Amino acid sequence: EWAPCYYDATHVISAYAIYDLPFGRGKQFGHDMNKAVDAVVGGWQFSPIVSFRTGWPLPVFGAPDVSGTFSRGYRPNCNSMPSISDSVIPGVGVQWFTNNGNFTNPAVGTFGNCAPQLGGLRGPHYTNLDFSLHKNFQLTERFRLQFRTDFINAFNHVNYEAPNVTIGPTMGQITSSEPPRNIQLALKLYF
């Protein structure tokens, strides 16, 4: 049972910031603009969220339990680690790795020797940038209106889901990804 945890991301970078854009009254650009123009141009904030992480360790599954013990996991034999190919299959997706005899089903009445998660075989990495652009309008001392627009996956970067890890003809194939760019607009009333 000795193996990396299934959610072990060996390297993770995540950062968040809030930046006041330098436009408007009292700012670097337009510090003397009139109040009407400042109400539209001034007071905007930019907030990026950057996330990078390595892929998760992948478990490998074989044929249904052949050990005769009704074990909870169907482990194949690990003969060697496949190399990551990341090649495109037109109309299907991506062949993340190919099983060229790297994994085989164990003989009837035996257990496979693969660990629960394979540290050397990892899924795709994750790279993402989200950001928002927002402005507060002070209506009264108590009431404030906020307009914001959020860009989820701002650069529309393709983040693949995990590949199929069951022994068979589609082993190693990725046929789905995380959602594409999403843009949201919102008005919030604070009181």
Coordinates of C-alpha atoms in Angstrom, one line a residue:
E1 CA 0.0 0.0 0.0
W2 CA 3.0 2.3 -0.1
A3 CA 2.4 5.0 -2.7
P4 CA 2.0 8.8 -3.2
C5 CA -1.5 10.0 -2.1
Y6 CA -3.9 10.3 -5.0
Y7 CA -4.1 14.1 -4.6
D8 CA -0.3 14.6 -4.3
A9 CA 0.6 17.6 -6.5
T10 CA 4.4 17.7 -6.0
H11 CA 4.8 21.3 -7.2
V12 CA 2.1 24.0 -6.6
I13 CA 2.2 27.7 -7.2
S14 CA -0.9 29.8 -6.4
A15 CA -1.0 33.5 -6.1
Y16 CA -3.7 36.2 -5.7
A17 CA -3.4 40.0 -5.8
I18 CA -5.6 43.1 -5.8
Y19 CA -4.3 46.1 -7.9
D20 CA -5.8 49.5 -7.9
L21 CA -5.5 50.8 -11.5
P22 CA -3.8 54.2 -11.6
F23 CA -6.6 56.1 -13.3
G24 CA -8.8 58.7 -11.8
R25 CA -8.8 61.6 -9.4
G26 CA -5.7 61.7 -7.2
K27 CA -4.1 58.9 -9.2
Q28 CA -1.1 58.9 -11.5
F29 CA -3.2 59.3 -14.7
G30 CA -6.1 61.8 -14.7
H31 CA -5.5 63.1 -11.2
D32 CA -7.3 66.4 -12.1
M33 CA -10.2 64.9 -14.1
N34 CA -13.7 66.1 -13.4
K35 CA -16.1 64.1 -11.1
A36 CA -18.3 62.8 -13.9
V37 CA -15.4 61.3 -15.9
D38 CA -13.9 60.0 -12.7
A39 CA -17.1 58.2 -11.9
V40 CA -16.7 56.1 -15.1
V41 CA -12.9 55.9 -15.5
G42 CA -11.5 56.0 -11.9
G43 CA -11.5 53.6 -9.0
W44 CA -11.2 50.3 -10.9
Q45 CA -9.4 47.3 -9.4
F46 CA -7.8 44.3 -11.1
S47 CA -7.6 41.0 -9.3
P48 CA -5.7 38.0 -10.8
I49 CA -5.6 34.5 -9.5
V50 CA -2.7 32.4 -10.9
S51 CA -2.6 28.6 -10.4
F52 CA 0.0 26.1 -11.5
R53 CA 0.4 22.5 -10.3
T54 CA 1.9 19.2 -11.5
G55 CA -0.3 16.3 -12.3
W56 CA -1.8 13.8 -9.9
P57 CA -0.4 10.2 -9.5
L58 CA -2.4 7.8 -11.6
P59 CA -3.7 4.4 -10.3
V60 CA -3.9 1.6 -12.9
F61 CA -6.7 -0.9 -12.9
G62 CA -6.8 -4.4 -14.5
A63 CA -9.5 -6.9 -15.2
P64 CA -12.0 -7.6 -12.5
D65 CA -10.6 -9.3 -9.4
V66 CA -8.9 -12.6 -10.4
S67 CA -7.4 -13.3 -7.0
G68 CA -10.6 -14.9 -5.8
T69 CA -10.5 -12.8 -2.5
F70 CA -13.1 -10.2 -3.6
S71 CA -10.4 -7.5 -3.0
R72 CA -11.3 -3.9 -3.2
G73 CA -8.9 -3.0 -6.0
Y74 CA -8.1 -4.8 -9.2
R75 CA -4.4 -4.3 -9.6
P76 CA -2.5 -5.3 -12.7
N77 CA 1.2 -6.2 -12.9
C78 CA 3.5 -3.3 -13.5
N79 CA 6.3 -4.4 -15.8
S80 CA 7.6 -0.9 -16.5
M81 CA 6.5 2.7 -16.6
P82 CA 5.3 4.0 -20.0
S83 CA 6.5 7.3 -21.3
I84 CA 4.2 10.3 -21.7
S85 CA 3.5 10.8 -25.4
D86 CA 0.8 13.5 -25.3
S87 CA -0.1 12.9 -29.0
V88 CA -3.4 14.0 -30.5
I89 CA -5.9 11.4 -31.8
P90 CA -8.2 13.2 -34.3
G91 CA -11.8 13.1 -33.3
V92 CA -11.1 11.3 -30.0
G93 CA -8.7 13.4 -27.8
V94 CA -5.2 12.8 -26.6
Q95 CA -3.1 9.7 -26.1
W96 CA -1.4 10.6 -22.8
F97 CA 0.5 7.3 -22.6
T98 CA 0.5 4.0 -24.5
N99 CA 0.4 0.6 -22.8
N100 CA 3.1 -1.3 -24.8
G101 CA 3.1 -4.3 -22.4
N102 CA 3.9 -2.0 -19.4
F103 CA 0.8 -3.3 -17.6
T104 CA -0.7 -6.8 -17.8
N105 CA -3.5 -8.6 -15.9
P106 CA -2.2 -11.0 -13.2
A107 CA -2.7 -14.7 -13.5
V108 CA -5.9 -16.2 -12.0
G109 CA -5.5 -16.7 -8.2
T110 CA -2.8 -14.1 -7.8
F111 CA -2.6 -10.4 -7.0
G112 CA -1.1 -7.7 -9.3
N113 CA 2.1 -5.9 -8.1
C114 CA 1.1 -2.3 -9.0
A115 CA 1.0 0.2 -6.2
P116 CA -2.4 2.0 -5.5
Q117 CA -1.0 5.2 -7.1
L118 CA 2.0 5.1 -9.4
G119 CA 4.4 7.9 -8.5
G120 CA 6.2 7.7 -11.8
L121 CA 3.0 7.9 -13.9
R122 CA 1.2 11.3 -13.5
G123 CA -1.7 12.9 -15.2
P124 CA -1.6 16.3 -17.0
H125 CA -0.5 19.4 -15.2
Y126 CA -2.9 22.3 -14.5
T127 CA -2.3 25.9 -15.5
N128 CA -4.9 28.6 -15.0
L129 CA -5.3 32.4 -14.8
D130 CA -8.6 33.9 -13.5
F131 CA -9.0 37.6 -13.1
S132 CA -11.7 40.1 -12.3
L133 CA -12.1 43.8 -13.0
H134 CA -14.4 45.6 -10.6
K135 CA -15.4 49.1 -9.5
N136 CA -17.3 50.3 -6.4
F137 CA -19.8 53.2 -6.6
Q138 CA -20.4 54.8 -3.2
L139 CA -24.1 55.7 -3.3
T140 CA -24.6 56.9 0.3
E141 CA -22.6 56.4 3.5
R142 CA -24.3 53.0 4.0
F143 CA -25.0 51.8 0.4
R144 CA -22.3 50.8 -2.2
L145 CA -22.8 49.3 -5.6
Q146 CA -20.1 47.1 -7.2
F147 CA -19.9 46.3 -10.9
R148 CA -17.6 43.4 -11.7
T149 CA -16.6 41.2 -14.5
D150 CA -14.9 37.9 -13.9
F151 CA -12.8 35.9 -16.4
I152 CA -12.6 32.3 -15.4
N153 CA -9.8 30.6 -17.4
A154 CA -9.0 34.0 -19.0
F155 CA -6.7 32.7 -21.7
N156 CA -8.8 29.7 -22.5
H157 CA -6.0 27.3 -21.7
V158 CA -6.8 23.6 -22.2
N159 CA -6.5 21.7 -19.0
Y160 CA -6.9 18.0 -19.7
E161 CA -8.8 15.6 -17.3
A162 CA -7.1 12.4 -16.2
P163 CA -6.6 9.6 -18.8
N164 CA -8.3 6.3 -18.8
V165 CA -6.3 4.0 -16.5
T166 CA -8.0 0.7 -17.1
I167 CA -6.2 -1.9 -19.1
G168 CA -7.8 -2.1 -22.6
P169 CA -7.7 -0.5 -26.0
T170 CA -8.4 3.0 -24.7
M171 CA -5.9 2.9 -21.9
G172 CA -4.1 6.2 -21.6
Q173 CA -6.6 8.2 -23.7
I174 CA -7.9 11.6 -22.5
T175 CA -11.3 12.4 -24.0
S176 CA -12.3 15.4 -21.9
S177 CA -11.0 18.6 -20.4
E178 CA -11.8 21.3 -17.8
P179 CA -14.4 23.9 -18.9
P180 CA -13.3 26.6 -21.4
R181 CA -13.2 30.4 -20.7
N182 CA -16.2 31.7 -18.8
I183 CA -17.0 35.5 -18.5
Q184 CA -19.4 36.7 -15.9
L185 CA -20.9 40.2 -15.3
A186 CA -22.4 41.1 -11.9
L187 CA -23.8 44.0 -10.0
K188 CA -23.7 43.8 -6.2
L189 CA -25.4 46.1 -3.7
Y190 CA -23.6 46.3 -0.3
F191 CA -25.5 47.7 2.6

